[in-house]
Amino acid sequence: MKIFTACAVRADQVFHFDKRYVHFDTTSMMVYGEYALPEEPEDQEVPFTITHGYSKAKRPDLKQFVFATLCVDRAVPIWGQPEDGNASDKTVNNTLLSTIATFLGQHGGAPGASIYVADAALVTEANLTALGATLCITRLPAT
């Protein structure tokens, strides 16, 4: 992910992407085969877990991981991160909201200059609190 982010930031330096609207979403990535956790030293953290989770593709028999992306300038990914296969969009939104202002500020975005666009998973009490003064566009959940 460090390489992905470095490439995205370099592309932004060359093409000066429009960061007024930042769009966040996740995608489930299904995998086939066995994915047992390797023997890890106790001081090394596993970045994400391939496991069963809510399958958007209606394939609960397959394991998956979730890939979260933040896009700018009409769907150009500028940040991405793999998450556990059973990660909730609501939780991943909250994690990103705590770092988005810092990330965009480091890469040319002025504080409060972006509007956060996300799906209905954004609408939780914790996420709305984390938004603070950040403007957002979303839809209300059906639940």
Short mmCIF file of N, CA, C and O in Angstrom, two decimals:
data_model
loop_
_atom_site.label_atom_id
_atom_site.label_comp_id
_atom_site.label_asym_id
_atom_site.label_seq_id
_atom_site.Cartn_x
_atom_site.Cartn_y
_atom_site.Cartn_z
N MET A 1 0.83 -1.20 0.00
CA MET A 1 0.00 0.00 0.00
C MET A 1 0.87 1.25 0.00
O MET A 1 0.45 2.29 -0.51
N LYS A 2 2.08 1.15 0.56
CA LYS A 2 2.98 2.30 0.53
C LYS A 2 3.35 2.65 -0.91
O LYS A 2 3.40 3.82 -1.27
N ILE A 3 3.56 1.63 -1.72
CA ILE A 3 3.90 1.87 -3.14
C ILE A 3 2.70 2.46 -3.87
O ILE A 3 2.83 3.42 -4.63
N PHE A 4 1.50 1.91 -3.64
CA PHE A 4 0.28 2.42 -4.27
C PHE A 4 0.09 3.89 -3.93
O PHE A 4 -0.14 4.73 -4.81
N THR A 5 0.19 4.23 -2.64
CA THR A 5 -0.02 5.61 -2.21
C THR A 5 1.06 6.52 -2.78
O THR A 5 0.76 7.64 -3.23
N ALA A 6 2.30 6.07 -2.80
CA ALA A 6 3.39 6.88 -3.36
C ALA A 6 3.13 7.17 -4.85
O ALA A 6 3.33 8.31 -5.30
N CYS A 7 2.67 6.17 -5.59
CA CYS A 7 2.36 6.37 -7.02
C CYS A 7 1.19 7.34 -7.19
O CYS A 7 1.22 8.22 -8.06
N ALA A 8 0.16 7.18 -6.36
CA ALA A 8 -1.01 8.06 -6.45
C ALA A 8 -0.63 9.50 -6.11
O ALA A 8 -1.07 10.44 -6.78
N VAL A 9 0.19 9.68 -5.10
CA VAL A 9 0.62 11.03 -4.71
C VAL A 9 1.47 11.65 -5.81
O VAL A 9 1.32 12.83 -6.13
N ARG A 10 2.34 10.86 -6.41
CA ARG A 10 3.18 11.37 -7.51
C ARG A 10 2.30 11.76 -8.70
O ARG A 10 2.52 12.80 -9.33
N ALA A 11 1.31 10.94 -9.02
CA ALA A 11 0.39 11.27 -10.11
C ALA A 11 -0.34 12.57 -9.81
O ALA A 11 -0.54 13.41 -10.70
N ASP A 12 -0.71 12.77 -8.55
CA ASP A 12 -1.38 14.01 -8.15
C ASP A 12 -0.45 15.21 -8.34
O ASP A 12 -0.89 16.28 -8.77
N GLN A 13 0.82 15.04 -8.05
CA GLN A 13 1.77 16.13 -8.23
C GLN A 13 1.90 16.53 -9.70
O GLN A 13 2.08 17.68 -10.03
N VAL A 14 1.77 15.55 -10.59
CA VAL A 14 1.89 15.81 -12.03
C VAL A 14 0.57 16.35 -12.60
O VAL A 14 0.56 17.33 -13.34
N PHE A 15 -0.57 15.74 -12.23
CA PHE A 15 -1.85 16.06 -12.85
C PHE A 15 -2.74 16.98 -12.03
O PHE A 15 -3.78 17.42 -12.52
N HIS A 16 -2.36 17.28 -10.80
CA HIS A 16 -3.12 18.21 -9.94
C HIS A 16 -4.61 17.86 -9.89
O HIS A 16 -5.47 18.59 -10.35
N PHE A 17 -4.91 16.70 -9.31
CA PHE A 17 -6.29 16.23 -9.22
C PHE A 17 -7.14 17.19 -8.40
O PHE A 17 -6.69 17.81 -7.46
N ASP A 18 -8.40 17.26 -8.77
CA ASP A 18 -9.39 18.06 -8.05
C ASP A 18 -9.77 17.31 -6.77
O ASP A 18 -10.27 16.19 -6.83
N LYS A 19 -9.50 17.92 -5.62
CA LYS A 19 -9.78 17.27 -4.34
C LYS A 19 -10.95 17.90 -3.60
O LYS A 19 -11.10 17.74 -2.40
N ARG A 20 -11.81 18.63 -4.33
CA ARG A 20 -12.98 19.22 -3.68
C ARG A 20 -13.95 18.15 -3.21
O ARG A 20 -14.62 18.31 -2.21
N TYR A 21 -14.06 17.06 -3.96
CA TYR A 21 -14.95 15.96 -3.61
C TYR A 21 -14.08 14.71 -3.47
O TYR A 21 -13.36 14.36 -4.40
N VAL A 22 -14.15 14.07 -2.33
CA VAL A 22 -13.44 12.81 -2.12
C VAL A 22 -14.49 11.73 -1.90
O VAL A 22 -15.42 11.91 -1.13
N HIS A 23 -14.37 10.64 -2.63
CA HIS A 23 -15.37 9.57 -2.57
C HIS A 23 -14.75 8.33 -1.94
O HIS A 23 -13.68 7.89 -2.34
N PHE A 24 -15.44 7.78 -0.95
CA PHE A 24 -14.97 6.59 -0.26
C PHE A 24 -15.92 5.43 -0.48
O PHE A 24 -17.14 5.58 -0.44
N ASP A 25 -15.35 4.25 -0.72
CA ASP A 25 -16.16 3.04 -0.79
C ASP A 25 -15.26 1.83 -0.59
O ASP A 25 -14.03 1.93 -0.63
N THR A 26 -15.88 0.68 -0.37
CA THR A 26 -15.15 -0.57 -0.22
C THR A 26 -15.62 -1.57 -1.26
O THR A 26 -16.74 -1.49 -1.77
N THR A 27 -14.75 -2.52 -1.56
CA THR A 27 -15.06 -3.59 -2.49
C THR A 27 -14.61 -4.89 -1.88
O THR A 27 -13.50 -4.96 -1.33
N SER A 28 -15.45 -5.91 -1.95
CA SER A 28 -15.06 -7.24 -1.47
C SER A 28 -14.26 -7.93 -2.56
O SER A 28 -14.66 -7.95 -3.72
N MET A 29 -13.14 -8.51 -2.17
CA MET A 29 -12.28 -9.25 -3.10
C MET A 29 -12.33 -10.72 -2.69
O MET A 29 -11.78 -11.08 -1.66
N MET A 30 -13.00 -11.54 -3.50
CA MET A 30 -13.13 -12.96 -3.17
C MET A 30 -11.86 -13.69 -3.57
O MET A 30 -11.22 -13.35 -4.57
N VAL A 31 -11.52 -14.71 -2.78
CA VAL A 31 -10.34 -15.51 -3.08
C VAL A 31 -10.71 -16.99 -3.03
O VAL A 31 -11.68 -17.38 -2.39
N TYR A 32 -9.95 -17.80 -3.71
CA TYR A 32 -10.16 -19.24 -3.75
C TYR A 32 -8.98 -19.90 -3.05
O TYR A 32 -7.88 -19.36 -3.01
N GLY A 33 -9.18 -21.08 -2.51
CA GLY A 33 -8.10 -21.83 -1.91
C GLY A 33 -8.03 -21.65 -0.40
O GLY A 33 -8.90 -21.03 0.21
N GLU A 34 -7.00 -22.21 0.17
CA GLU A 34 -6.80 -22.15 1.62
C GLU A 34 -5.89 -20.98 1.97
O GLU A 34 -4.88 -20.77 1.31
N TYR A 35 -6.27 -20.24 2.99
CA TYR A 35 -5.49 -19.11 3.44
C TYR A 35 -5.33 -19.18 4.95
O TYR A 35 -5.92 -18.43 5.70
N ALA A 36 -4.51 -20.13 5.38
CA ALA A 36 -4.22 -20.25 6.81
C ALA A 36 -3.23 -19.16 7.18
O ALA A 36 -2.36 -18.79 6.37
N LEU A 37 -3.37 -18.62 8.37
CA LEU A 37 -2.43 -17.59 8.82
C LEU A 37 -1.06 -18.21 9.02
O LEU A 37 -0.94 -19.28 9.64
N PRO A 38 -0.01 -17.57 8.49
CA PRO A 38 1.34 -18.11 8.67
C PRO A 38 1.79 -17.92 10.12
O PRO A 38 1.24 -17.10 10.86
N GLU A 39 2.78 -18.72 10.50
CA GLU A 39 3.36 -18.54 11.83
C GLU A 39 4.09 -17.20 11.83
O GLU A 39 5.03 -17.00 11.08
N GLU A 40 3.61 -16.27 12.63
CA GLU A 40 4.19 -14.92 12.70
C GLU A 40 4.90 -14.72 14.02
O GLU A 40 4.43 -15.20 15.06
N PRO A 41 6.01 -14.01 14.01
CA PRO A 41 6.61 -13.63 15.29
C PRO A 41 5.60 -12.81 16.09
O PRO A 41 4.78 -12.09 15.52
N GLU A 42 5.63 -12.93 17.41
CA GLU A 42 4.64 -12.26 18.25
C GLU A 42 4.66 -10.74 18.12
O GLU A 42 3.65 -10.09 18.34
N ASP A 43 5.79 -10.15 17.72
CA ASP A 43 5.87 -8.70 17.62
C ASP A 43 5.44 -8.18 16.25
O ASP A 43 5.44 -6.99 16.01
N GLN A 44 5.07 -9.08 15.33
CA GLN A 44 4.66 -8.67 13.99
C GLN A 44 3.14 -8.77 13.86
O GLN A 44 2.55 -9.80 14.15
N GLU A 45 2.52 -7.69 13.42
CA GLU A 45 1.06 -7.65 13.29
C GLU A 45 0.65 -8.04 11.88
O GLU A 45 1.26 -7.65 10.90
N VAL A 46 -0.43 -8.82 11.77
CA VAL A 46 -0.99 -9.19 10.47
C VAL A 46 -1.83 -8.02 10.00
O VAL A 46 -2.73 -7.57 10.71
N PRO A 47 -1.57 -7.47 8.78
CA PRO A 47 -2.27 -6.26 8.34
C PRO A 47 -3.76 -6.45 8.08
O PRO A 47 -4.55 -5.54 8.27
N PHE A 48 -4.17 -7.63 7.60
CA PHE A 48 -5.59 -7.91 7.39
C PHE A 48 -5.77 -9.42 7.32
O PHE A 48 -4.81 -10.16 7.09
N THR A 49 -7.00 -9.87 7.50
CA THR A 49 -7.30 -11.31 7.54
C THR A 49 -8.22 -11.69 6.38
O THR A 49 -9.23 -11.04 6.15
N ILE A 50 -7.83 -12.74 5.67
CA ILE A 50 -8.70 -13.30 4.64
C ILE A 50 -9.63 -14.27 5.35
O ILE A 50 -9.19 -15.24 5.96
N THR A 51 -10.92 -13.99 5.29
CA THR A 51 -11.89 -14.78 6.04
C THR A 51 -13.27 -14.66 5.41
O THR A 51 -13.47 -13.91 4.47
N HIS A 52 -14.22 -15.40 5.96
CA HIS A 52 -15.60 -15.27 5.50
C HIS A 52 -16.18 -13.97 6.04
O HIS A 52 -15.88 -13.55 7.15
N GLY A 53 -16.99 -13.31 5.24
CA GLY A 53 -17.65 -12.08 5.64
C GLY A 53 -18.91 -11.91 4.83
O GLY A 53 -19.30 -12.81 4.08
N TYR A 54 -19.55 -10.75 4.93
CA TYR A 54 -20.74 -10.48 4.14
C TYR A 54 -20.34 -10.42 2.66
O TYR A 54 -19.54 -9.57 2.27
N SER A 55 -20.85 -11.31 1.87
CA SER A 55 -20.47 -11.39 0.46
C SER A 55 -21.41 -10.56 -0.40
O SER A 55 -22.57 -10.92 -0.59
N LYS A 56 -20.91 -9.45 -0.93
CA LYS A 56 -21.72 -8.61 -1.81
C LYS A 56 -22.03 -9.33 -3.12
O LYS A 56 -22.99 -9.00 -3.80
N ALA A 57 -21.20 -10.33 -3.46
CA ALA A 57 -21.39 -11.09 -4.69
C ALA A 57 -22.23 -12.34 -4.45
O ALA A 57 -22.32 -13.20 -5.33
N LYS A 58 -22.84 -12.44 -3.27
CA LYS A 58 -23.70 -13.58 -2.92
C LYS A 58 -22.94 -14.91 -2.99
O LYS A 58 -23.45 -15.93 -3.44
N ARG A 59 -21.67 -14.89 -2.53
CA ARG A 59 -20.85 -16.10 -2.50
C ARG A 59 -20.31 -16.32 -1.08
O ARG A 59 -19.12 -16.19 -0.83
N PRO A 60 -21.18 -16.66 -0.13
CA PRO A 60 -20.73 -16.86 1.24
C PRO A 60 -19.79 -18.06 1.41
O PRO A 60 -19.14 -18.20 2.44
N ASP A 61 -19.69 -18.91 0.38
CA ASP A 61 -18.80 -20.06 0.44
C ASP A 61 -17.33 -19.67 0.26
O ASP A 61 -16.44 -20.42 0.62
N LEU A 62 -17.07 -18.48 -0.29
CA LEU A 62 -15.70 -18.05 -0.55
C LEU A 62 -15.20 -17.09 0.52
O LEU A 62 -15.96 -16.27 1.04
N LYS A 63 -13.93 -17.21 0.81
CA LYS A 63 -13.31 -16.25 1.73
C LYS A 63 -13.04 -14.97 0.95
O LYS A 63 -13.02 -14.95 -0.28
N GLN A 64 -12.81 -13.89 1.69
CA GLN A 64 -12.60 -12.59 1.05
C GLN A 64 -11.77 -11.68 1.93
O GLN A 64 -11.55 -11.94 3.10
N PHE A 65 -11.30 -10.60 1.33
CA PHE A 65 -10.82 -9.45 2.07
C PHE A 65 -11.52 -8.25 1.47
O PHE A 65 -12.16 -8.34 0.43
N VAL A 66 -11.47 -7.14 2.16
CA VAL A 66 -12.15 -5.93 1.71
C VAL A 66 -11.08 -4.91 1.34
O VAL A 66 -10.08 -4.77 2.04
N PHE A 67 -11.29 -4.23 0.21
CA PHE A 67 -10.35 -3.19 -0.20
C PHE A 67 -11.08 -1.84 -0.13
O PHE A 67 -12.11 -1.65 -0.77
N ALA A 68 -10.56 -0.95 0.68
CA ALA A 68 -11.14 0.39 0.84
C ALA A 68 -10.37 1.37 -0.02
O ALA A 68 -9.14 1.33 -0.07
N THR A 69 -11.09 2.24 -0.74
CA THR A 69 -10.42 3.26 -1.56
C THR A 69 -11.02 4.64 -1.32
O THR A 69 -12.20 4.78 -1.04
N LEU A 70 -10.16 5.63 -1.44
CA LEU A 70 -10.57 7.03 -1.41
C LEU A 70 -10.20 7.59 -2.77
O LEU A 70 -9.03 7.52 -3.18
N CYS A 71 -11.19 8.10 -3.48
CA CYS A 71 -10.97 8.58 -4.84
C CYS A 71 -11.20 10.08 -4.93
O CYS A 71 -12.01 10.65 -4.19
N VAL A 72 -10.51 10.72 -5.85
CA VAL A 72 -10.65 12.14 -6.13
C VAL A 72 -10.83 12.32 -7.63
O VAL A 72 -10.63 11.38 -8.39
N ASP A 73 -11.18 13.51 -8.06
CA ASP A 73 -11.22 13.88 -9.48
C ASP A 73 -11.87 12.82 -10.36
O ASP A 73 -11.23 12.24 -11.23
N ARG A 74 -13.13 12.56 -10.13
CA ARG A 74 -13.91 11.61 -10.94
C ARG A 74 -13.33 10.20 -10.91
O ARG A 74 -13.03 9.61 -11.94
N ALA A 75 -13.15 9.66 -9.72
CA ALA A 75 -12.82 8.25 -9.49
C ALA A 75 -11.35 7.86 -9.68
O ALA A 75 -11.04 6.73 -10.03
N VAL A 76 -10.43 8.79 -9.45
CA VAL A 76 -9.01 8.44 -9.46
C VAL A 76 -8.63 8.05 -8.03
O VAL A 76 -8.73 8.87 -7.11
N PRO A 77 -8.21 6.80 -7.81
CA PRO A 77 -7.87 6.38 -6.44
C PRO A 77 -6.59 7.08 -5.97
O PRO A 77 -5.59 7.08 -6.67
N ILE A 78 -6.66 7.68 -4.80
CA ILE A 78 -5.49 8.36 -4.25
C ILE A 78 -5.01 7.69 -2.96
O ILE A 78 -3.92 7.92 -2.49
N TRP A 79 -5.85 6.85 -2.40
CA TRP A 79 -5.51 6.12 -1.18
C TRP A 79 -6.26 4.82 -1.19
O TRP A 79 -7.38 4.72 -1.66
N GLY A 80 -5.64 3.77 -0.68
CA GLY A 80 -6.30 2.49 -0.59
C GLY A 80 -5.72 1.69 0.56
O GLY A 80 -4.58 1.91 0.97
N GLN A 81 -6.53 0.75 1.05
CA GLN A 81 -6.06 -0.08 2.16
C GLN A 81 -6.86 -1.36 2.21
O GLN A 81 -8.09 -1.33 2.15
N PRO A 82 -6.18 -2.51 2.33
CA PRO A 82 -6.91 -3.77 2.52
C PRO A 82 -7.42 -3.86 3.96
O PRO A 82 -6.78 -3.36 4.88
N GLU A 83 -8.56 -4.47 4.12
CA GLU A 83 -9.17 -4.66 5.45
C GLU A 83 -9.57 -6.12 5.60
O GLU A 83 -9.64 -6.85 4.61
N ASP A 84 -9.87 -6.52 6.82
CA ASP A 84 -10.32 -7.88 7.09
C ASP A 84 -11.53 -8.23 6.24
O ASP A 84 -12.35 -7.35 5.93
N GLY A 85 -11.68 -9.50 5.91
CA GLY A 85 -12.79 -9.96 5.08
C GLY A 85 -14.15 -9.74 5.70
O GLY A 85 -15.15 -9.72 5.01
N ASN A 86 -14.20 -9.56 7.01
CA ASN A 86 -15.49 -9.32 7.66
C ASN A 86 -15.59 -7.89 8.19
O ASN A 86 -16.43 -7.59 9.03
N ALA A 87 -14.76 -6.98 7.66
CA ALA A 87 -14.79 -5.57 8.09
C ALA A 87 -16.09 -4.92 7.64
O ALA A 87 -16.56 -5.15 6.52
N SER A 88 -16.65 -4.10 8.49
CA SER A 88 -17.87 -3.38 8.18
C SER A 88 -17.54 -2.03 7.56
O SER A 88 -16.64 -1.33 8.02
N ASP A 89 -18.31 -1.64 6.52
CA ASP A 89 -18.12 -0.32 5.91
C ASP A 89 -18.28 0.79 6.95
O ASP A 89 -17.62 1.82 6.88
N LYS A 90 -19.17 0.58 7.90
CA LYS A 90 -19.40 1.58 8.94
C LYS A 90 -18.14 1.81 9.76
O LYS A 90 -17.78 2.95 10.06
N THR A 91 -17.44 0.75 10.12
CA THR A 91 -16.22 0.86 10.91
C THR A 91 -15.08 1.42 10.07
O THR A 91 -14.31 2.26 10.54
N VAL A 92 -14.95 0.95 8.83
CA VAL A 92 -13.87 1.42 7.96
C VAL A 92 -14.04 2.91 7.68
O VAL A 92 -13.07 3.67 7.67
N ASN A 93 -15.28 3.37 7.47
CA ASN A 93 -15.55 4.81 7.31
C ASN A 93 -15.00 5.59 8.49
O ASN A 93 -14.33 6.61 8.33
N ASN A 94 -15.28 5.11 9.70
CA ASN A 94 -14.87 5.81 10.90
C ASN A 94 -13.36 5.89 11.01
O ASN A 94 -12.80 6.93 11.36
N THR A 95 -12.67 4.81 10.68
CA THR A 95 -11.22 4.79 10.71
C THR A 95 -10.64 5.82 9.74
O THR A 95 -9.74 6.57 10.08
N LEU A 96 -11.19 5.86 8.54
CA LEU A 96 -10.70 6.81 7.54
C LEU A 96 -10.98 8.25 7.93
O LEU A 96 -10.13 9.13 7.76
N LEU A 97 -12.16 8.49 8.48
CA LEU A 97 -12.51 9.86 8.87
C LEU A 97 -11.52 10.45 9.87
O LEU A 97 -11.29 11.65 9.88
N SER A 98 -10.92 9.60 10.68
CA SER A 98 -9.97 10.10 11.68
C SER A 98 -8.64 10.50 11.06
O SER A 98 -7.86 11.21 11.67
N THR A 99 -8.38 10.08 9.82
CA THR A 99 -7.09 10.40 9.19
C THR A 99 -7.19 11.18 7.88
O THR A 99 -6.19 11.66 7.38
N ILE A 100 -8.40 11.34 7.34
CA ILE A 100 -8.55 11.93 6.02
C ILE A 100 -8.05 13.38 5.94
O ILE A 100 -7.37 13.77 5.00
N ALA A 101 -8.38 14.19 6.93
CA ALA A 101 -7.97 15.59 6.90
C ALA A 101 -6.45 15.71 6.90
O ALA A 101 -5.88 16.50 6.14
N THR A 102 -5.79 14.90 7.72
CA THR A 102 -4.33 14.91 7.76
C THR A 102 -3.75 14.46 6.43
O THR A 102 -2.84 15.10 5.89
N PHE A 103 -4.29 13.36 5.89
CA PHE A 103 -3.78 12.83 4.62
C PHE A 103 -3.93 13.85 3.50
O PHE A 103 -2.98 14.14 2.76
N LEU A 104 -5.14 14.42 3.35
CA LEU A 104 -5.35 15.40 2.28
C LEU A 104 -4.52 16.66 2.50
O LEU A 104 -4.02 17.25 1.54
N GLY A 105 -4.35 17.08 3.75
CA GLY A 105 -3.53 18.24 4.05
C GLY A 105 -2.07 18.04 3.65
O GLY A 105 -1.41 18.96 3.16
N GLN A 106 -1.57 16.83 3.83
CA GLN A 106 -0.19 16.52 3.44
C GLN A 106 -0.01 16.50 1.93
O GLN A 106 1.10 16.59 1.44
N HIS A 107 -1.12 16.39 1.20
CA HIS A 107 -1.03 16.26 -0.25
C HIS A 107 -1.80 17.36 -0.98
O HIS A 107 -2.38 17.14 -2.04
N GLY A 108 -1.80 18.54 -0.41
CA GLY A 108 -2.30 19.71 -1.10
C GLY A 108 -3.75 20.07 -0.86
O GLY A 108 -4.24 21.03 -1.46
N GLY A 109 -4.45 19.37 -0.03
CA GLY A 109 -5.84 19.71 0.25
C GLY A 109 -5.92 20.66 1.44
O GLY A 109 -5.30 20.43 2.46
N ALA A 110 -6.67 21.72 1.29
CA ALA A 110 -6.82 22.68 2.39
C ALA A 110 -7.83 22.13 3.40
O ALA A 110 -8.79 21.46 3.02
N PRO A 111 -7.62 22.40 4.69
CA PRO A 111 -8.57 21.93 5.70
C PRO A 111 -9.99 22.43 5.42
O PRO A 111 -10.20 23.60 5.14
N GLY A 112 -10.95 21.53 5.44
CA GLY A 112 -12.35 21.89 5.22
C GLY A 112 -12.70 22.17 3.77
O GLY A 112 -13.82 22.59 3.48
N ALA A 113 -11.76 21.95 2.84
CA ALA A 113 -12.01 22.28 1.44
C ALA A 113 -12.61 21.13 0.66
O ALA A 113 -12.98 21.29 -0.48
N SER A 114 -12.72 19.96 1.26
CA SER A 114 -13.24 18.79 0.57
C SER A 114 -14.62 18.42 1.11
O SER A 114 -14.92 18.65 2.27
N ILE A 115 -15.42 17.85 0.22
CA ILE A 115 -16.71 17.30 0.61
C ILE A 115 -16.58 15.78 0.52
O ILE A 115 -16.16 15.24 -0.51
N TYR A 116 -16.90 15.10 1.60
CA TYR A 116 -16.76 13.65 1.71
C TYR A 116 -18.01 13.00 1.15
O TYR A 116 -19.12 13.29 1.60
N VAL A 117 -17.85 12.11 0.16
CA VAL A 117 -18.97 11.41 -0.47
C VAL A 117 -18.85 9.93 -0.12
O VAL A 117 -17.80 9.33 -0.33
N ALA A 118 -19.92 9.38 0.44
CA ALA A 118 -19.91 7.97 0.82
C ALA A 118 -21.32 7.41 0.75
O ALA A 118 -22.29 8.17 0.68
N ASP A 119 -21.43 6.09 0.79
CA ASP A 119 -22.76 5.48 0.75
C ASP A 119 -23.41 5.53 2.12
O ASP A 119 -22.91 6.14 3.05
N ALA A 120 -24.54 4.85 2.26
CA ALA A 120 -25.34 4.92 3.48
C ALA A 120 -24.61 4.40 4.72
O ALA A 120 -25.02 4.69 5.84
N ALA A 121 -23.52 3.64 4.55
CA ALA A 121 -22.76 3.15 5.69
C ALA A 121 -22.14 4.30 6.49
O ALA A 121 -21.76 4.12 7.64
N LEU A 122 -22.07 5.48 5.90
CA LEU A 122 -21.55 6.65 6.61
C LEU A 122 -22.48 7.08 7.74
O LEU A 122 -22.04 7.65 8.74
N VAL A 123 -23.77 6.79 7.60
CA VAL A 123 -24.77 7.32 8.53
C VAL A 123 -24.86 6.47 9.79
O VAL A 123 -25.71 5.59 9.94
N THR A 124 -23.91 6.71 10.70
CA THR A 124 -23.95 6.16 12.05
C THR A 124 -23.61 7.30 12.99
O THR A 124 -23.01 8.30 12.58
N GLU A 125 -23.99 7.17 14.24
CA GLU A 125 -23.71 8.23 15.20
C GLU A 125 -22.21 8.48 15.31
O GLU A 125 -21.76 9.64 15.30
N ALA A 126 -21.41 7.42 15.37
CA ALA A 126 -19.95 7.58 15.50
C ALA A 126 -19.35 8.27 14.27
O ALA A 126 -18.49 9.14 14.39
N ASN A 127 -19.81 7.88 13.06
CA ASN A 127 -19.28 8.49 11.84
C ASN A 127 -19.67 9.96 11.72
O ASN A 127 -18.86 10.80 11.33
N LEU A 128 -20.92 10.27 12.05
CA LEU A 128 -21.35 11.67 11.96
C LEU A 128 -20.59 12.54 12.98
O LEU A 128 -20.26 13.68 12.68
N THR A 129 -20.29 11.98 14.13
CA THR A 129 -19.48 12.71 15.11
C THR A 129 -18.06 12.90 14.58
O THR A 129 -17.50 13.98 14.68
N ALA A 130 -17.51 11.86 13.97
CA ALA A 130 -16.15 11.95 13.44
C ALA A 130 -16.06 12.94 12.28
O ALA A 130 -15.00 13.53 12.06
N LEU A 131 -17.15 13.12 11.54
CA LEU A 131 -17.14 14.10 10.44
C LEU A 131 -16.88 15.51 10.96
O LEU A 131 -16.23 16.31 10.27
N GLY A 132 -17.36 15.81 12.14
CA GLY A 132 -17.17 17.15 12.69
C GLY A 132 -17.74 18.19 11.73
O GLY A 132 -18.89 18.13 11.33
N ALA A 133 -16.88 19.13 11.32
CA ALA A 133 -17.30 20.21 10.43
C ALA A 133 -17.15 19.85 8.96
O ALA A 133 -17.46 20.66 8.09
N THR A 134 -16.69 18.63 8.65
CA THR A 134 -16.51 18.21 7.26
C THR A 134 -17.87 18.05 6.60
O THR A 134 -18.76 17.38 7.14
N LEU A 135 -18.05 18.64 5.45
CA LEU A 135 -19.29 18.49 4.70
C LEU A 135 -19.33 17.12 4.06
O LEU A 135 -18.27 16.56 3.71
N CYS A 136 -20.53 16.57 3.88
CA CYS A 136 -20.63 15.25 3.28
C CYS A 136 -21.86 15.15 2.39
O CYS A 136 -22.82 15.91 2.53
N ILE A 137 -21.81 14.20 1.48
CA ILE A 137 -22.94 13.83 0.64
C ILE A 137 -23.12 12.34 0.81
O ILE A 137 -22.17 11.57 0.65
N THR A 138 -24.31 11.91 1.16
CA THR A 138 -24.60 10.50 1.35
C THR A 138 -26.10 10.29 1.14
O THR A 138 -26.79 11.21 0.71
N ARG A 139 -26.57 9.12 1.42
CA ARG A 139 -28.00 8.86 1.40
C ARG A 139 -28.34 8.18 2.71
O ARG A 139 -27.50 7.54 3.33
N LEU A 140 -29.56 8.30 3.12
CA LEU A 140 -29.98 7.67 4.37
C LEU A 140 -30.13 6.17 4.15
O LEU A 140 -30.58 5.74 3.09
N PRO A 141 -29.74 5.37 5.14
CA PRO A 141 -29.86 3.93 4.99
C PRO A 141 -31.33 3.48 5.04
O PRO A 141 -32.17 4.17 5.62
N ALA A 142 -31.61 2.34 4.47
CA ALA A 142 -32.97 1.80 4.48
C ALA A 142 -33.28 1.13 5.82
O ALA A 142 -34.43 0.84 6.09
N THR A 143 -32.27 0.88 6.62
CA THR A 143 -32.50 0.21 7.91
C THR A 143 -32.83 1.22 8.99
O THR A 143 -32.47 2.37 8.93
#
